[in-house]
Coordinates of C-alpha atoms in Angstrom, one line a residue:
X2 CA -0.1 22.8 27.8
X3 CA -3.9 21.8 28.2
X4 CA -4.9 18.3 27.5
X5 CA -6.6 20.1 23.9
X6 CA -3.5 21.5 23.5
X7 CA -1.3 18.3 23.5
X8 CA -4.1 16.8 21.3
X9 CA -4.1 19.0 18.7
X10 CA -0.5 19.3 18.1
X11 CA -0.9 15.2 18.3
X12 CA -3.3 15.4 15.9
X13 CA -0.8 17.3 13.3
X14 CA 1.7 14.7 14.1
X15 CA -0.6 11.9 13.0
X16 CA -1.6 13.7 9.9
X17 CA 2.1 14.0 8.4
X18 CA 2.1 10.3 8.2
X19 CA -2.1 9.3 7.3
X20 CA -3.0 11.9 5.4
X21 CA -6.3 14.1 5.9
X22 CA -9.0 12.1 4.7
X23 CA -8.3 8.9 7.8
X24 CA -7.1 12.0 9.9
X25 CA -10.8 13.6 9.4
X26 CA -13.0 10.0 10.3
X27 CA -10.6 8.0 12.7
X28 CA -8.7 10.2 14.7
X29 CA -10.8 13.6 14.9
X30 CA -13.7 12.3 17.2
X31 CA -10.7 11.4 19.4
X32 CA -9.8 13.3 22.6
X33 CA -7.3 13.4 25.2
X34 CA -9.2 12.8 28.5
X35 CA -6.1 12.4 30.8
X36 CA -2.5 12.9 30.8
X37 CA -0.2 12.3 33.3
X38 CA 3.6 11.0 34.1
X39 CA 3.7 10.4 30.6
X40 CA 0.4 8.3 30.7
X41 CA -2.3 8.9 28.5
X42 CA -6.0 8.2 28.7
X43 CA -7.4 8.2 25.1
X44 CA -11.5 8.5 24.8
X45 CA -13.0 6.9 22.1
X46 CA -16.1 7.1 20.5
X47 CA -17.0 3.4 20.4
X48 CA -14.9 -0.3 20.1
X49 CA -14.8 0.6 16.6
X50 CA -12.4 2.9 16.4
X51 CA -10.6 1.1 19.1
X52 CA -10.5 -1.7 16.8
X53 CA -9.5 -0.1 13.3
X54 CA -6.7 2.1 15.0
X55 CA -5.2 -1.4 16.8
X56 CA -5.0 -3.2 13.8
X57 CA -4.2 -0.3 11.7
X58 CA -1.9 1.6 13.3
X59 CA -0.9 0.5 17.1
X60 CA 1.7 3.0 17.9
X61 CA 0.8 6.3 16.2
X62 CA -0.8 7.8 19.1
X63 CA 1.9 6.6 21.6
X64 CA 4.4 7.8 19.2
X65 CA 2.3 11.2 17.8
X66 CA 1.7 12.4 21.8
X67 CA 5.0 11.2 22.9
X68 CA 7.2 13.8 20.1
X69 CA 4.3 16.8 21.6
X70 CA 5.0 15.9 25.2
X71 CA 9.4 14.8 24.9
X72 CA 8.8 11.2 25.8
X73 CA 8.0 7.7 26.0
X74 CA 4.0 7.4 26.7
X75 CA 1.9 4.2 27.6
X76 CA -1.4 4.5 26.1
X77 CA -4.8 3.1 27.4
X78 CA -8.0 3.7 25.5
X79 CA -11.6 4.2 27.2
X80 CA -14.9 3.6 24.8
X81 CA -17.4 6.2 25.2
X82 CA -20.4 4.1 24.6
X83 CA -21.6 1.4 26.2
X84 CA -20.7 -1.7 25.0
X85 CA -22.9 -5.1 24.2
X86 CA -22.4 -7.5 27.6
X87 CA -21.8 -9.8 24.8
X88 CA -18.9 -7.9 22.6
X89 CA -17.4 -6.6 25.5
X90 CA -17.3 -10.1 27.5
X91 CA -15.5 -11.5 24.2
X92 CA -12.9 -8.1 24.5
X93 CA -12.0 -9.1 28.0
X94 CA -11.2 -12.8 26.9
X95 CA -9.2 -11.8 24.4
X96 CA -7.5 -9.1 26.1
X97 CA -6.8 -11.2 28.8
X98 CA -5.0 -13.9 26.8
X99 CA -3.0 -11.4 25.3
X100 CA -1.6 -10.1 28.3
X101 CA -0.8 -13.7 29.3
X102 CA 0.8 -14.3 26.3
X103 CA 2.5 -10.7 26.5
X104 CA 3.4 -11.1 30.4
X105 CA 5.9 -14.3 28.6
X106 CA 7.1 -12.4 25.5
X107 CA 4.8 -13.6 23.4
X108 CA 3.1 -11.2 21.2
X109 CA 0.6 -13.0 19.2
X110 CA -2.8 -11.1 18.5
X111 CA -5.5 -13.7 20.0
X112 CA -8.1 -12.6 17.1
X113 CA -5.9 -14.4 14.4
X114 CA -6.9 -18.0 14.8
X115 CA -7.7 -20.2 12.2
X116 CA -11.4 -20.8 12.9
X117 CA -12.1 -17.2 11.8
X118 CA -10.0 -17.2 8.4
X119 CA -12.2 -17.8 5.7
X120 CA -10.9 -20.3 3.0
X121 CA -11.1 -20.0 -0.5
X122 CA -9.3 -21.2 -3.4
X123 CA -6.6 -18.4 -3.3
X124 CA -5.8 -18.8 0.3
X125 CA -6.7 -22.9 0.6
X126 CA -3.4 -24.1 0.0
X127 CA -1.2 -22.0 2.2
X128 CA -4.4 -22.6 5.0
X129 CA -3.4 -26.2 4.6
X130 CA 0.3 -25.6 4.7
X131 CA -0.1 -23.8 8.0
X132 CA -3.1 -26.2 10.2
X133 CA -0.5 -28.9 9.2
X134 CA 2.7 -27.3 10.7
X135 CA 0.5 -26.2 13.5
X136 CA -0.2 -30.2 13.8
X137 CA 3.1 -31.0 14.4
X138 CA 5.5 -28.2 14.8
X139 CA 9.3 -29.6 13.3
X140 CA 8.2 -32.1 12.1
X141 CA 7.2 -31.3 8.3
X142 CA 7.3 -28.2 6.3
X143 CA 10.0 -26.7 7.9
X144 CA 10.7 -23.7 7.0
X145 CA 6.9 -22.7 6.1
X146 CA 7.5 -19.7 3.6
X147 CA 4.3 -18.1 2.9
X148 CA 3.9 -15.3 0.5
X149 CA 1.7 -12.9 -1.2
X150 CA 0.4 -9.3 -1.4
X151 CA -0.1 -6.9 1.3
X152 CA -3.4 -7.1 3.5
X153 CA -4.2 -11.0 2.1
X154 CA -4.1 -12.9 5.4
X155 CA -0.2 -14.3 5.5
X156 CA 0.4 -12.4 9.1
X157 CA -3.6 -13.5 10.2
X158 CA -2.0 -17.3 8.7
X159 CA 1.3 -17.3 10.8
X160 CA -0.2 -15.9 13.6
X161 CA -2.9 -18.8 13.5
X162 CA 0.0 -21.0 13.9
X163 CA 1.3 -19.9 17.1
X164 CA -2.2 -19.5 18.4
X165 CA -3.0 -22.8 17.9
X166 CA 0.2 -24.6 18.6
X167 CA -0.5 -22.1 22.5
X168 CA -3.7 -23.9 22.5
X169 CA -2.1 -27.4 22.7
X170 CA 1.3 -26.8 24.3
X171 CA 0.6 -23.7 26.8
X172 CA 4.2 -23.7 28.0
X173 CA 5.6 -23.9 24.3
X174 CA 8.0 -21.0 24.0
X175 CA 7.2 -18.9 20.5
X176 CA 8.3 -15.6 19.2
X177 CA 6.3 -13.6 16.8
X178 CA 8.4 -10.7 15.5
X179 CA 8.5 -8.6 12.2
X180 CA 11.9 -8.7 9.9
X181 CA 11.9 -4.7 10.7
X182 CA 12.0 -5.9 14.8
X183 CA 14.4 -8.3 14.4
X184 CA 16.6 -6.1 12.4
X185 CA 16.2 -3.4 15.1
X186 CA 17.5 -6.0 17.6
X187 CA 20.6 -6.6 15.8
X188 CA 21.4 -3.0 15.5
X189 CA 21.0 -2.7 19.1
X190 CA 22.9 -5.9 20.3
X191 CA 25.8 -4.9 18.3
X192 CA 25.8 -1.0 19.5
X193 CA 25.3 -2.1 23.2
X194 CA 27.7 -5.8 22.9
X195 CA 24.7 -7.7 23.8
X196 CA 24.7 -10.0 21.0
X197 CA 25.4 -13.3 22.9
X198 CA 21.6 -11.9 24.7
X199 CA 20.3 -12.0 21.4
X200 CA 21.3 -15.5 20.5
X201 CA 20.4 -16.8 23.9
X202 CA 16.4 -15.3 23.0
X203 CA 16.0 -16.8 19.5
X204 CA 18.0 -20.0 19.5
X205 CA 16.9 -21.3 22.0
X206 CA 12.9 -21.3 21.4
X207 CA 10.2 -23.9 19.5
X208 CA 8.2 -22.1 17.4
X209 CA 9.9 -19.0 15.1
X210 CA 7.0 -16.4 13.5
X211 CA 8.7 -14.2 11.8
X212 CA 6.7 -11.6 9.0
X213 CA 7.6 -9.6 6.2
X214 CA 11.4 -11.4 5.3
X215 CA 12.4 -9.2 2.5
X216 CA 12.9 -6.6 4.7
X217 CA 16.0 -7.7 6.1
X218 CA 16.9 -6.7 1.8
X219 CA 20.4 -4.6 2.0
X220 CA 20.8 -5.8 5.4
X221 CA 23.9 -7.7 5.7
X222 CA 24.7 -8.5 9.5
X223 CA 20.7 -9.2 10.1
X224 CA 21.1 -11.8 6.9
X225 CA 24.3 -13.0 8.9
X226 CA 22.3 -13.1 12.4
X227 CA 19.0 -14.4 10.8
X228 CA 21.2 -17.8 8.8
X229 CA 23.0 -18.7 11.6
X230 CA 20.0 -18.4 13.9
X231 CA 18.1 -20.4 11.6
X232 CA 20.5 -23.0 11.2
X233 CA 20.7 -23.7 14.6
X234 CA 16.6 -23.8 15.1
X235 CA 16.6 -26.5 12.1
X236 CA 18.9 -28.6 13.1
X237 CA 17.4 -28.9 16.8
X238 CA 14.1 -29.6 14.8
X239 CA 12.3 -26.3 15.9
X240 CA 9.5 -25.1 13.7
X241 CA 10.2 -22.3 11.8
X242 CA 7.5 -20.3 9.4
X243 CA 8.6 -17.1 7.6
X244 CA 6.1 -14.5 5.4
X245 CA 6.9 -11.9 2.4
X246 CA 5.6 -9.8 -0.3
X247 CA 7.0 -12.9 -2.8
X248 CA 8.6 -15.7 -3.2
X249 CA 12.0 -16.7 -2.0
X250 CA 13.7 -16.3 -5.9
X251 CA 12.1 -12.4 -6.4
X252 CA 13.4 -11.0 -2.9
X253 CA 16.5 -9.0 -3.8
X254 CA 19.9 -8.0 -2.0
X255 CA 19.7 -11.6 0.1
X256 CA 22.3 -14.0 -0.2
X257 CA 22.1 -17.2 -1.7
X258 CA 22.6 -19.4 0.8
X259 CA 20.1 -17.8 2.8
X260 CA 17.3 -17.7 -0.2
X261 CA 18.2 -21.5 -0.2
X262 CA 17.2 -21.8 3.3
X263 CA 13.9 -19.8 2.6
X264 CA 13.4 -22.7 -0.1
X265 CA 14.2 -26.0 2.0
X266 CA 10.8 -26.6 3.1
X267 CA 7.3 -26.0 1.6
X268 CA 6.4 -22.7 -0.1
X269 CA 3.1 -21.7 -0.1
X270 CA 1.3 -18.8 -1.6
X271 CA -1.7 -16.6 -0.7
X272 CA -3.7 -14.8 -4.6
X273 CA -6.3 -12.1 -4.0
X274 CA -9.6 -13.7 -3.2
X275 CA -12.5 -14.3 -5.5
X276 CA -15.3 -12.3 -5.1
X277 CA -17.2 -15.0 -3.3
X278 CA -14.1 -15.6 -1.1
X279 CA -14.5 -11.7 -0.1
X280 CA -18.1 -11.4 0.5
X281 CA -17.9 -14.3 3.1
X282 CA -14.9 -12.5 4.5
X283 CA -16.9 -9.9 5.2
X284 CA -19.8 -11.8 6.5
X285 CA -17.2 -13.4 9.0
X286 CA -16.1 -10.4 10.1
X287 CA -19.9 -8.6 10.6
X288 CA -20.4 -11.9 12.9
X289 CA -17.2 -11.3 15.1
X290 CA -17.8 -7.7 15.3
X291 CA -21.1 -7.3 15.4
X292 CA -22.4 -5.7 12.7
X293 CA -25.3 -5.7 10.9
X294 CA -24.5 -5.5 6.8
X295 CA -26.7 -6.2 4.5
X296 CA -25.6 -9.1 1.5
X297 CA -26.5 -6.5 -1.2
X298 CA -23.8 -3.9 0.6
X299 CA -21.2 -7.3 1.2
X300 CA -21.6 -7.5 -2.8
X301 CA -20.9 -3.1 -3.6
X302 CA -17.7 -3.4 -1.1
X303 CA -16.1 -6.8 -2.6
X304 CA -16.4 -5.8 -6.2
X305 CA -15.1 -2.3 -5.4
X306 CA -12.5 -3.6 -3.0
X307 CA -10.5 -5.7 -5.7
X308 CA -7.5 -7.5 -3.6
X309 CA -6.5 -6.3 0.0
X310 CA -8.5 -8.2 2.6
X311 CA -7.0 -5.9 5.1
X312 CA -8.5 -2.6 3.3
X313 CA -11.8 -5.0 3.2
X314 CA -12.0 -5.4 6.7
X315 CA -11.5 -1.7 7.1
X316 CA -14.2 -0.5 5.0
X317 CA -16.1 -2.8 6.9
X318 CA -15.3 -1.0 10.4
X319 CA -15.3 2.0 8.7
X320 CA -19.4 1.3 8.4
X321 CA -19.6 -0.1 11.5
X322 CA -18.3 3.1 13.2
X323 CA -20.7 5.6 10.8
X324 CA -23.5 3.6 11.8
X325 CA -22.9 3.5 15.4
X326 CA -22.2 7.2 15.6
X327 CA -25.0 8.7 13.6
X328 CA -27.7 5.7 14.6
X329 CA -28.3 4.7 10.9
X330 CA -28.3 1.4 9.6
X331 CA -25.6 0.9 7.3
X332 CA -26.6 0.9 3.2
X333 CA -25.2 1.1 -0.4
X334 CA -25.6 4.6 -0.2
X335 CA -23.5 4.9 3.4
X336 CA -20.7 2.8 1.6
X337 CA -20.7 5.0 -1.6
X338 CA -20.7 8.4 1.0
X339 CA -18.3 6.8 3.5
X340 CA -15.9 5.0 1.5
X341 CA -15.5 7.2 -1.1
X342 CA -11.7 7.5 -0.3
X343 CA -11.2 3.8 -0.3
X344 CA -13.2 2.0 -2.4
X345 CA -12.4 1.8 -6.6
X346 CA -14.6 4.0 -8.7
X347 CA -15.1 2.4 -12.1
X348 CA -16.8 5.7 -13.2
X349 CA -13.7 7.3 -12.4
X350 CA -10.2 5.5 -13.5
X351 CA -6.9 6.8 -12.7
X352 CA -5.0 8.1 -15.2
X353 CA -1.1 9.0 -15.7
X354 CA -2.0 13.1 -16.0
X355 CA -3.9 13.0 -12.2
X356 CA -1.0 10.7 -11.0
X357 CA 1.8 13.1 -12.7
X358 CA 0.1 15.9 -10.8
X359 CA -0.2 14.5 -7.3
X360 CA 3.3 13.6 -7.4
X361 CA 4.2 16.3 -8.7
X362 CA 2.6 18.8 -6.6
X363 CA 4.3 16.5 -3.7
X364 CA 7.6 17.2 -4.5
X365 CA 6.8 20.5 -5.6
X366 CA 8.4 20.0 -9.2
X367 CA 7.3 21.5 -12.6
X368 CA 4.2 18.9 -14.2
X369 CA 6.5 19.3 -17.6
X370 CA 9.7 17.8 -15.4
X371 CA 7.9 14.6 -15.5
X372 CA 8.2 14.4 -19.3
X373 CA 11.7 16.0 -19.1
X374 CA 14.8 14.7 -19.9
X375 CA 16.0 16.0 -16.5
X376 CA 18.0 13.6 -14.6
X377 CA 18.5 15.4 -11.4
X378 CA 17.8 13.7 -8.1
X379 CA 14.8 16.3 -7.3
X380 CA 13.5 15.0 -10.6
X381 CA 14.6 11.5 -11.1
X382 CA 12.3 10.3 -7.8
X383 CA 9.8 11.5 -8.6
X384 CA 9.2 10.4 -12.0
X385 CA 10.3 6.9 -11.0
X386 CA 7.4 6.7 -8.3
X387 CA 4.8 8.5 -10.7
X388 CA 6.0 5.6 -13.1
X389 CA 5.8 2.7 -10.4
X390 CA 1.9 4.5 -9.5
X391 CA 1.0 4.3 -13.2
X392 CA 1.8 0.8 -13.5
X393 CA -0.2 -0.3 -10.3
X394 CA -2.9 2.6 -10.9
X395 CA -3.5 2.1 -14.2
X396 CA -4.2 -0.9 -17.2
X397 CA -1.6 0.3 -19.3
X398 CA 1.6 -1.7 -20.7
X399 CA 5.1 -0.6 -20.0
X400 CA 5.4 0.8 -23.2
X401 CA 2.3 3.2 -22.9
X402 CA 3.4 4.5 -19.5
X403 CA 7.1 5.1 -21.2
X404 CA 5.1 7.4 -23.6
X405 CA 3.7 9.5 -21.4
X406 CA 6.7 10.4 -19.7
X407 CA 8.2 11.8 -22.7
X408 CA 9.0 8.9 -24.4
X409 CA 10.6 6.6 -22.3
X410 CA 11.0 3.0 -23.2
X411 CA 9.8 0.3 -21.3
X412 CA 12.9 -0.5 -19.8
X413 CA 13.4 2.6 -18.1
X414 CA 9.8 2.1 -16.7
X415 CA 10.8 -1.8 -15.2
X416 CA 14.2 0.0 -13.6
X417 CA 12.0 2.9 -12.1
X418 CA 9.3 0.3 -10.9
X419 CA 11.9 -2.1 -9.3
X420 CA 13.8 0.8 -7.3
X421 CA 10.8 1.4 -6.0
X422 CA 9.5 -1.5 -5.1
X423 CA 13.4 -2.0 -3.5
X424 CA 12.9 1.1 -1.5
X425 CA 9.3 0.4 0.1
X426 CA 10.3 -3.0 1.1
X427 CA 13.2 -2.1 3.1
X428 CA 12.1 1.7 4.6
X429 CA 9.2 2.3 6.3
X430 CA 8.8 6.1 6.2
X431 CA 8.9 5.4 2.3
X432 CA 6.3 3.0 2.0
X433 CA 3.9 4.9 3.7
X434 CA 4.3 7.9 1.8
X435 CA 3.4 6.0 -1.5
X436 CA 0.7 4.8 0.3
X437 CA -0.7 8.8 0.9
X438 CA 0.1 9.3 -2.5
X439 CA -2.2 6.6 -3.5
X440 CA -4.8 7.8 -1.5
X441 CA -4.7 11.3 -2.8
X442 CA -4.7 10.0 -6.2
X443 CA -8.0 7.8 -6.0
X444 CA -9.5 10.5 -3.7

């Protein structure tokens, strides 16, 4: 195959699991500009896209090329443009420290620190929580239980920590992992007989990080690993801070003595930012990165963008890129053309009919089978995510939403939206399909 080739088919891969619309602006202007022994050298238009596809999503191409080509394949990325000596003498620092950090196991991205989180009075509390563990690590708050929405700043938060805590005790030894890597580890230390290996890596450390607890939902020997693991970091006084979705009571399938360990210390939770909160978010961000955006475009993307900082930050790079490639400074009129994928339209609410038929045509089922009394499994799915989409899409109340799907009551609409809720928690594949289907529905 030619290096276009092996792209292309990439490119598909990618697709299946973005959707068209990011497929069109981030990966596109992409191209393969080497391959070989399984190495890849990725050219990129500018830092940009470097940035957005890191923090976004960090092993798609690996994984997309590596399915085309049968393998594993390490990937390096080479900017197109030149860079500023300034932006590009700030990359090297910060690349550097993370292969430092990565050359001892540590995997801690160096851009999460807490001098560039911006506080507010949805975020100020758990900000406190976290400089004061960072402080003095064991000490107090321990466990640190942080929670909130997706894309609000809990992983930028416990990252902070471990950052910092580097900062003063270089030789510290931290791990940073997510409840899905963990649970991974488990699975493999039991399938190979290497779970004294395992113990020996978490129990015996300073700092635990670990993000995104409820997914180890469902997941009994990880919950059995996980307690014991914990038990023996508390009672050596090693600091331990854990993240979620929400709070220790709401995370299902977890056993109680392990929710009470989630509670022992100090829980502490992250709201969606004010609108002042976000437009200084943004203006932080423009700093670090270098962009130019104008306060009157700051004010258009943080009333549009109503709660995910992360989805923020993107529409902000998302600019950044547009401008750089086509030479034009950014405006509200770039934002409206650019972002029209991302960014809520008040003009244009969702409705339960548009979110019917993009499920719908999904799964390829009948539109009348979502007001059927059908309770088949090629059904039943589907109607319980159109349900769950209704009541995040839309201002309705249970009861409403019911209605339109040919009279159900409101309990059946709570059952559907807590399955769910269950199943993009705990699988991955899952979440990110409701997450296309949310696209296509506000596209």
């Amino acid at each position: 195959m030619t290096l276009e080739d092996i792209w292309n088919k990439s490119l598909k891969q990618i697709e299946e699991r973005v959707g068209g619309n990011i497929i069109d602006l981030w990966f596109r202007p992409i191209k393969l500009a080497q391959f070989k022994d399984q190495q890849a050298m990725i050219e990129i238009p500018n830092r940009f896209f470097k940035d957005w596809i890191e923090d976004n999503y960090p092993d798609i191409v690996a994984e997309a090329v590596g399915i085309v080509t049968g393998g594993p394949v390490a990937i390096r990325y080479r900017i197109a443009e030149k860079v500023d000596p300034a932006v590009r003498k700030m990359d090297m620092r910060l690349e550097t420290r993370r292969q430092k950090l990565a050359s001892r196991g540590i995997y801690l991205n160096p851009k999460y620190t807490f001098e560039n989180f911006v506080i507010g009075q949805s975020n100020q509390f758990a900000h406190a929580a976290a400089k004061a563990v960072a402080e003095a690590p064991g000490k107090i708050y321990n466990p640190l239980f942080i929670y909130g929405g997706v894309g609000l700043g809990k992983t930028h938060l416990i990252t902070a920590i471990g950052n910092a805590v580097i900062d003063k005790k270089p030789d510290i030894s931290v791990i940073f992992a997510s409840a899905e890597q963990f649970t991974n580890e488990v699975v493999s230390a039991i399938r190979h007989e290497k779970m004294g290996e395992l113990k020996e890596k978490y129990r015996n450390i300073d700092l635990l990080l670990l993000d995104d607890i409820h997914f180890i939902a469902n997941k009994t020997q990880t919950q059995e690993e996980f307690f014991h693991t914990f038990n023996t970091l508390y009672e050596r006084q090693k600091q331990i801070v854990i993240s979620s979705d929400r709070p220790p009571k709401e995370i299902g399938a977890v056993t109680d003595r392990l929710r009470s360990r989630f509670s022992m210390g100090l829980i502490a939770d992250i709201q969606p930012p004010e609108l002042e909160t976000k437009v200084a978010i943004l203006q932080r961000k423009s700093e670090i990165e270098k962009i130019f955006i104008p306060e009157d475009v700051a004010y258009y993307l943080a009333s549009k963008v109503k709660s995910n900082i992360r989805e923020l930050e993107g529409c902000l790079i998302r600019l950044g890129a547009q401008s750089s490639l086509t030479g034009k400074p950014i405006n509200t009129d770039m934002a409206k053309h650019v972002l029209k994928d991302l960014i809520e339209d008040d003009e244009r609410p969702v409705t339960t009919d548009q979110i019917q038929k993009v499920v719908a045509e999904h799964f390829a089922i009948k539109l009348s089978d979502m007001k059927a009394k059908k309770r088949t499994k090629e059904v039943a799915l589907p109607r319980q995510i159109a349900m769950y989409l209704s009541k995040q899409l839309t201002n309705l109340s249970l009861s409403d939403i019911g209605k339109n799907f040919g009279g159900k009551d409101h309990a059946t609409v709570i059952y559907a939206c807590k399955q769910i809720e269950e199943r993009r928690a705990k699988d991955e594949t899952f979440n990110k399909m409701i997450e296309n289907l949310i696209r296509k529905i506000k596209g």
